Coordinates of C-alpha atoms and ligand atoms in Angstrom, one line a residue:
M1 CA 0.0 0.0 0.0
R2 CA 2.8 2.4 1.0
K3 CA 4.8 1.4 -1.9
A4 CA 2.0 2.0 -4.3
A5 CA 1.4 5.4 -2.8
L6 CA 5.0 6.4 -3.2
F7 CA 5.0 5.2 -6.8
M8 CA 2.1 7.4 -7.5
V9 CA 3.8 10.4 -6.0
L10 CA 6.8 9.8 -8.3
L11 CA 4.4 9.8 -11.2
S12 CA 3.0 13.1 -10.3
V13 CA 3.6 16.0 -12.7
S14 CA 4.1 19.4 -11.2
V15 CA 4.2 22.8 -12.9
H16 CA 5.5 26.0 -11.2
L17 CA 3.9 29.2 -12.1
N18 CA 2.7 32.1 -9.9
A19 CA 3.6 29.9 -6.9
Q20 CA 0.7 27.7 -7.9
Q21 CA 1.1 24.1 -8.8
T22 CA -0.8 21.6 -10.9
I23 CA -0.3 18.1 -9.6
K24 CA -1.7 15.0 -11.2
R25 CA -1.9 11.5 -9.7
T26 CA -3.0 8.4 -11.5
L27 CA -4.3 5.4 -9.7
K28 CA -6.8 2.5 -9.8
L29 CA -10.0 3.0 -7.8
M30 CA -13.5 1.4 -8.3
G31 CA -11.9 -1.0 -10.8
S32 CA -11.1 2.0 -13.1
R33 CA -8.2 4.3 -13.8
F34 CA -8.6 7.6 -12.0
D35 CA -6.5 10.7 -12.8
I36 CA -6.8 13.3 -10.1
T37 CA -5.5 16.8 -10.9
V38 CA -5.4 19.5 -8.3
V39 CA -4.2 23.1 -8.5
A40 CA -2.9 24.5 -5.2
K41 CA -0.2 26.6 -3.6
D42 CA 2.5 24.0 -2.8
S43 CA 3.2 20.4 -3.6
T44 CA 2.8 19.1 0.0
G45 CA -0.6 20.7 0.3
T46 CA -1.6 19.6 -3.1
N47 CA -0.6 16.0 -2.4
N48 CA -2.6 16.1 0.8
Y49 CA -5.6 17.2 -1.2
I50 CA -5.2 14.3 -3.6
D51 CA -4.9 11.9 -0.6
M52 CA -8.2 13.3 0.7
A53 CA -9.9 12.7 -2.7
V54 CA -8.6 9.2 -2.8
A55 CA -9.8 8.5 0.7
E56 CA -13.3 9.8 -0.2
I57 CA -13.6 7.7 -3.4
T58 CA -12.4 4.6 -1.5
R59 CA -14.9 5.2 1.2
I60 CA -17.7 5.4 -1.3
E61 CA -16.5 2.3 -3.2
K62 CA -16.7 0.3 0.1
R63 CA -20.3 1.3 0.5
I64 CA -21.7 0.9 -3.0
S65 CA -19.6 -1.9 -4.5
S66 CA -21.6 -5.0 -5.4
W67 CA -18.4 -7.0 -5.6
D68 CA -17.4 -6.4 -2.0
P69 CA -19.5 -9.0 0.0
N70 CA -19.4 -6.6 3.0
S71 CA -20.9 -3.6 1.4
E72 CA -24.3 -2.3 2.1
T73 CA -25.2 -3.0 -1.5
S74 CA -24.3 -6.6 -1.2
L75 CA -26.4 -6.9 1.9
I76 CA -29.4 -5.5 0.0
N77 CA -28.8 -8.0 -2.8
A78 CA -28.4 -10.9 -0.5
N79 CA -31.8 -10.1 1.0
A80 CA -33.7 -9.8 -2.2
G81 CA -37.1 -11.4 -1.9
I82 CA -36.4 -11.9 1.8
K83 CA -36.5 -8.7 3.8
P84 CA -35.8 -4.9 3.8
V85 CA -32.3 -3.8 4.7
K86 CA -31.5 -0.7 6.7
V87 CA -28.9 1.4 5.0
S88 CA -27.0 4.6 5.4
Q89 CA -28.7 7.8 4.4
E90 CA -26.0 8.2 1.7
L91 CA -26.9 4.9 -0.1
F92 CA -30.6 5.4 0.5
D93 CA -30.4 8.8 -1.3
L94 CA -28.2 7.5 -4.1
I95 CA -30.8 4.7 -4.8
K96 CA -33.6 7.3 -4.6
R97 CA -31.9 9.5 -7.2
A98 CA -31.2 6.4 -9.4
I99 CA -34.9 5.6 -9.4
G100 CA -35.5 9.2 -10.3
I101 CA -33.3 8.8 -13.4
S102 CA -35.2 5.6 -14.2
N103 CA -38.4 7.6 -14.3
L104 CA -36.7 10.4 -16.4
T105 CA -35.6 7.8 -19.0
D106 CA -38.7 5.6 -19.1
G107 CA -36.7 2.8 -17.5
A108 CA -33.7 2.9 -19.9
F109 CA -31.6 3.5 -16.8
D110 CA -32.2 0.9 -14.1
I111 CA -29.8 -0.1 -11.4
S112 CA -31.7 -3.4 -11.1
Y113 CA -30.2 -4.3 -14.6
A114 CA -27.6 -6.1 -12.4
S115 CA -29.3 -9.6 -12.3
M116 CA -28.5 -9.7 -16.0
D117 CA -24.8 -9.9 -15.3
K118 CA -25.4 -13.6 -14.6
I119 CA -25.9 -14.2 -18.3
W120 CA -24.2 -11.4 -20.1
K121 CA -20.5 -11.2 -19.4
F122 CA -18.3 -8.7 -21.1
D123 CA -14.9 -10.0 -20.0
G124 CA -14.3 -12.3 -22.9
S125 CA -15.7 -15.3 -21.2
M126 CA -18.9 -15.8 -23.2
A127 CA -18.7 -18.6 -25.7
Q128 CA -22.2 -18.3 -27.1
M129 CA -25.3 -16.1 -27.2
P130 CA -27.6 -16.8 -24.2
S131 CA -30.9 -18.4 -25.1
E132 CA -34.1 -16.5 -25.3
E133 CA -35.3 -18.5 -22.4
E134 CA -32.4 -17.5 -20.2
I135 CA -32.8 -13.9 -21.1
K136 CA -36.5 -14.0 -20.4
N137 CA -35.9 -15.6 -17.0
S138 CA -33.3 -13.1 -16.0
V139 CA -35.1 -10.0 -17.3
S140 CA -38.1 -10.9 -15.1
K141 CA -35.9 -9.9 -12.1
V142 CA -35.2 -6.5 -13.6
G143 CA -37.5 -3.5 -12.8
F144 CA -36.9 -0.4 -10.7
Q145 CA -40.6 -0.5 -9.7
N146 CA -39.6 -3.5 -7.5
I147 CA -37.0 -1.6 -5.6
L148 CA -39.0 -0.6 -2.5
L149 CA -37.8 2.3 -0.4
N150 CA -39.1 3.1 3.1
E151 CA -38.1 6.7 4.0
A152 CA -39.2 6.4 7.6
E153 CA -37.3 3.2 8.3
R154 CA -34.6 4.1 5.8
T155 CA -34.7 0.6 4.3
V156 CA -34.4 -0.8 0.8
F157 CA -36.2 -4.0 -0.2
L158 CA -35.7 -5.8 -3.5
K159 CA -39.1 -7.4 -3.9
L160 CA -38.2 -10.4 -6.1
P161 CA -35.9 -13.2 -5.1
G162 CA -32.8 -13.1 -7.4
M163 CA -33.1 -9.3 -7.9
K164 CA -29.9 -7.4 -7.8
I165 CA -28.8 -3.8 -8.0
G166 CA -25.4 -2.4 -9.2
F167 CA -24.0 1.1 -9.6
G168 CA -21.8 0.5 -12.6
A169 CA -23.4 3.4 -14.5
I170 CA -23.6 6.0 -11.8
G171 CA -21.1 5.1 -9.0
K172 CA -18.0 6.6 -10.7
G173 CA -19.9 9.8 -11.4
Y174 CA -21.2 10.0 -7.8
A175 CA -17.7 9.4 -6.4
A176 CA -16.2 12.1 -8.7
D177 CA -18.9 14.6 -7.6
K178 CA -18.2 13.9 -3.9
A179 CA -14.4 14.1 -4.3
K180 CA -14.8 17.4 -6.1
E181 CA -17.2 18.8 -3.5
L182 CA -14.8 17.8 -0.7
L183 CA -11.8 19.5 -2.3
K184 CA -13.9 22.6 -3.0
T185 CA -14.9 22.9 0.6
K186 CA -11.3 22.5 1.6
G187 CA -10.5 25.6 -0.5
V188 CA -9.0 23.9 -3.5
E189 CA -9.7 26.4 -6.3
A190 CA -9.3 24.2 -9.4
G191 CA -9.0 20.6 -10.4
I192 CA -10.1 17.6 -12.4
I193 CA -11.4 14.3 -11.2
N194 CA -11.0 12.1 -14.3
A195 CA -12.5 8.6 -13.9
S196 CA -11.4 6.7 -17.0
G197 CA -12.3 9.6 -19.3
D198 CA -15.3 10.8 -17.2
M199 CA -14.1 14.3 -16.4
N200 CA -15.4 16.4 -13.6
T201 CA -13.8 19.8 -13.4
W202 CA -13.9 23.0 -11.4
G203 CA -12.0 26.3 -11.6
K204 CA -9.5 27.1 -14.3
Q205 CA -6.0 26.0 -15.3
I206 CA -3.1 28.0 -13.9
N207 CA -2.7 30.0 -17.1
G208 CA -6.3 31.2 -16.6
T209 CA -7.9 29.3 -19.4
S210 CA -10.7 26.8 -19.0
W211 CA -10.0 23.1 -18.8
K212 CA -10.5 21.4 -22.1
V213 CA -11.8 18.0 -23.0
A214 CA -10.8 16.1 -26.1
I215 CA -13.6 14.2 -27.8
T216 CA -12.3 11.3 -29.8
N217 CA -14.0 9.2 -32.3
P218 CA -13.8 5.5 -31.2
M219 CA -13.4 4.6 -34.9
D220 CA -10.1 6.4 -34.9
K221 CA -8.9 6.7 -31.4
N222 CA -5.8 8.7 -32.1
K223 CA -7.7 11.6 -33.6
A224 CA -9.6 14.0 -31.4
F225 CA -12.4 15.6 -33.5
A226 CA -13.1 18.3 -31.0
L227 CA -11.4 20.0 -28.1
L228 CA -14.1 21.7 -26.0
P229 CA -13.7 24.0 -23.1
I230 CA -15.5 22.9 -19.9
K231 CA -16.3 25.1 -16.9
N232 CA -17.3 23.7 -13.6
E233 CA -19.1 20.8 -15.1
A234 CA -18.7 17.1 -16.0
V235 CA -18.2 15.4 -19.3
V236 CA -18.8 11.7 -19.3
T237 CA -18.4 9.2 -22.1
S238 CA -20.0 5.7 -22.2
G239 CA -18.4 3.6 -24.9
D240 CA -18.7 0.1 -26.1
Y241 CA -15.2 -0.1 -27.5
E242 CA -13.7 -1.5 -24.3
K243 CA -16.3 -4.0 -23.2
F244 CA -18.5 -5.7 -25.7
V245 CA -19.3 -9.2 -27.2
E246 CA -20.0 -10.1 -30.8
F247 CA -22.3 -12.8 -32.0
N248 CA -23.2 -13.4 -35.6
G249 CA -21.7 -10.1 -36.7
T250 CA -23.7 -8.0 -34.1
R251 CA -21.8 -6.1 -31.5
Y252 CA -23.4 -6.0 -28.1
A253 CA -22.4 -3.2 -25.7
H254 CA -21.9 -3.8 -21.9
I255 CA -25.1 -1.8 -21.4
I256 CA -28.3 -3.7 -21.1
D257 CA -31.7 -2.6 -22.1
P258 CA -33.6 -3.3 -18.9
R259 CA -36.8 -3.8 -20.8
T260 CA -35.6 -6.5 -23.1
G261 CA -32.6 -8.0 -21.3
Y262 CA -30.6 -7.6 -24.5
P263 CA -27.5 -5.3 -24.7
A264 CA -27.9 -2.1 -26.5
T265 CA -26.7 -2.0 -30.2
G266 CA -26.3 0.6 -32.8
I267 CA -24.3 3.2 -30.8
I268 CA -20.5 3.2 -30.2
S269 CA -20.2 6.0 -27.8
V270 CA -22.2 8.6 -26.0
T271 CA -20.7 11.7 -24.4
V272 CA -22.9 13.8 -22.0
F273 CA -22.2 17.3 -20.6
A274 CA -23.9 18.1 -17.3
P275 CA -23.4 20.2 -14.2
K276 CA -22.9 17.0 -12.2
A277 CA -20.9 13.8 -13.0
E278 CA -23.5 11.6 -11.5
L279 CA -26.3 12.7 -13.8
A280 CA -23.9 12.8 -16.8
D281 CA -22.8 9.3 -16.0
A282 CA -26.3 7.9 -15.7
L283 CA -27.6 9.8 -18.8
A284 CA -24.7 8.6 -21.0
T285 CA -25.7 5.0 -20.2
S286 CA -29.4 5.8 -20.7
V287 CA -28.9 7.3 -24.2
F288 CA -27.2 4.1 -25.2
V289 CA -30.3 2.3 -24.4
M290 CA -32.8 4.9 -25.6
G291 CA -31.1 5.1 -29.0
I292 CA -30.2 8.1 -31.1
E293 CA -33.6 9.7 -31.8
V294 CA -35.3 9.1 -28.4
G295 CA -32.0 9.8 -26.6
L296 CA -31.4 13.2 -28.3
N297 CA -35.0 14.1 -27.9
R298 CA -34.9 13.5 -24.1
I299 CA -31.5 15.3 -23.7
N300 CA -32.8 18.3 -25.6
Q301 CA -35.6 18.6 -23.1
L302 CA -33.2 18.8 -20.1
P303 CA -31.7 22.2 -19.2
K304 CA -27.9 22.5 -19.1
I305 CA -27.4 19.0 -20.6
E306 CA -25.8 18.3 -23.9
C307 CA -24.8 15.1 -25.7
I308 CA -22.7 13.8 -28.6
I309 CA -23.5 10.3 -30.0
I310 CA -21.3 8.3 -32.4
D311 CA -23.3 5.6 -34.1
A312 CA -22.1 2.2 -35.3
E313 CA -21.2 3.7 -38.7
G314 CA -19.0 6.3 -37.1
K315 CA -21.5 9.1 -37.8
I316 CA -21.8 11.9 -35.2
H317 CA -25.1 13.1 -33.8
T318 CA -25.3 16.1 -31.4
S319 CA -27.9 17.7 -29.2
D320 CA -29.3 21.1 -30.1
H321 CA -26.6 23.4 -28.5
I322 CA -23.5 21.6 -29.6
E323 CA -21.6 22.6 -32.7
I324 CA -18.5 20.8 -33.7
A325 CA -16.3 20.9 -36.7
T326 CA -15.9 17.3 -37.8
K327 CA -12.7 17.8 -39.7
Ligands
ADP401 P1 -18.4 2.6 -18.2 O1 -18.5 1.7 -17.0 O2 -17.7 2.0 -19.4 O3 -17.9 3.9 -17.9 P2 -21.2 3.3 -18.2 O4 -21.0 4.4 -17.3 O5 -22.1 3.4 -19.3 O6 -19.8 2.8 -18.8 O7 -21.7 2.1 -17.3 C1 -21.9 0.8 -17.8 C2 -22.2 -0.1 -16.7 O8 -23.5 0.2 -16.1 C3 -22.2 -1.5 -17.0 O9 -21.0 -2.1 -17.0 C4 -23.2 -2.1 -16.0 O10 -22.5 -2.2 -14.8 C5 -24.2 -0.9 -15.7 N1 -25.4 -1.0 -16.6 C6 -25.6 -1.7 -17.7 N2 -26.8 -1.4 -18.2 C7 -27.4 -0.6 -17.4 C8 -28.7 0.1 -17.4 N3 -29.6 -0.1 -18.3 N4 -29.0 0.9 -16.3 C9 -28.1 1.1 -15.3 N5 -26.8 0.5 -15.3 C10 -26.5 -0.3 -16.3
MG402 MG1 -22.6 5.8 -17.2

């Protein structure tokens, strides 16, 4: 643990200017690569801030991970169809907001998608397409309407045996928001929490300009087709180019349509701009499921939210207020 921490410090980049420093640390959290960049007065202070962000993200991971058998989430899952489980206010609120996003997206986003992970695996271990029967059985356990919250008791009950929830599409965004919030309250004026390309920014770079995010086309990863300035907001990309399976020439993304039990197809990547990473994260996943037309339509109805979609042919589609040169 110590060694790893030291290694990360050595990896840090620092830039001196106006007595301010930009320090960046890269590490693995929540099963993903995180790059934490902080602008502060001196390197010791800056490194302490990064330590605080790491501690916060680690704390959240312990609570929400469905892999960790000791997490609150695992306890909820283990009691599906059995009994309600009392949880922390933090997890209760997260689940409540997740259900809110399910309502907003007509069920495209659904944390109870998770029981499908018994049949769809995106780690290269699937040898054949699951049968219709298997999919039908599993999808019968999916449905946010069956996540029952009791405000007074602060309990969560998954009504059906075999139901399961998971925060794969919202947890990283939530953790990034919390880490950003924490550092802001500690007085850190600028920084970026980047969770595998999910960028959450505040303040400005030392040279006074806005942070910029490069949008790449997954069809040609080396070429960014847009470099957009971002101010105090989050930019999150969901892409199928890292995790997918292919059967009979169709490419299935690691995002499941909770209504059919089949993975989403037809879209390669979705980038969402939003004031908060949590919402951006969840909506990026949702647009995958909703598809280009319905997805853009819904995004265009939401204030302060924009979206860029790249379809399976590499064509770019954008929401109403985004203009990008595609050369
Ligand atoms: P990434 O994990 O690559 O950043 P996403 O943010 O889109 O991508 O999250 C995808 C993950 O979300 C999946 O790996 C799975 O854990 C979970 N998930 C899949 N389908 C859904 C869905 N319809 N609603 C909510 N979560 C989902
Ligand atoms: Mg997401």
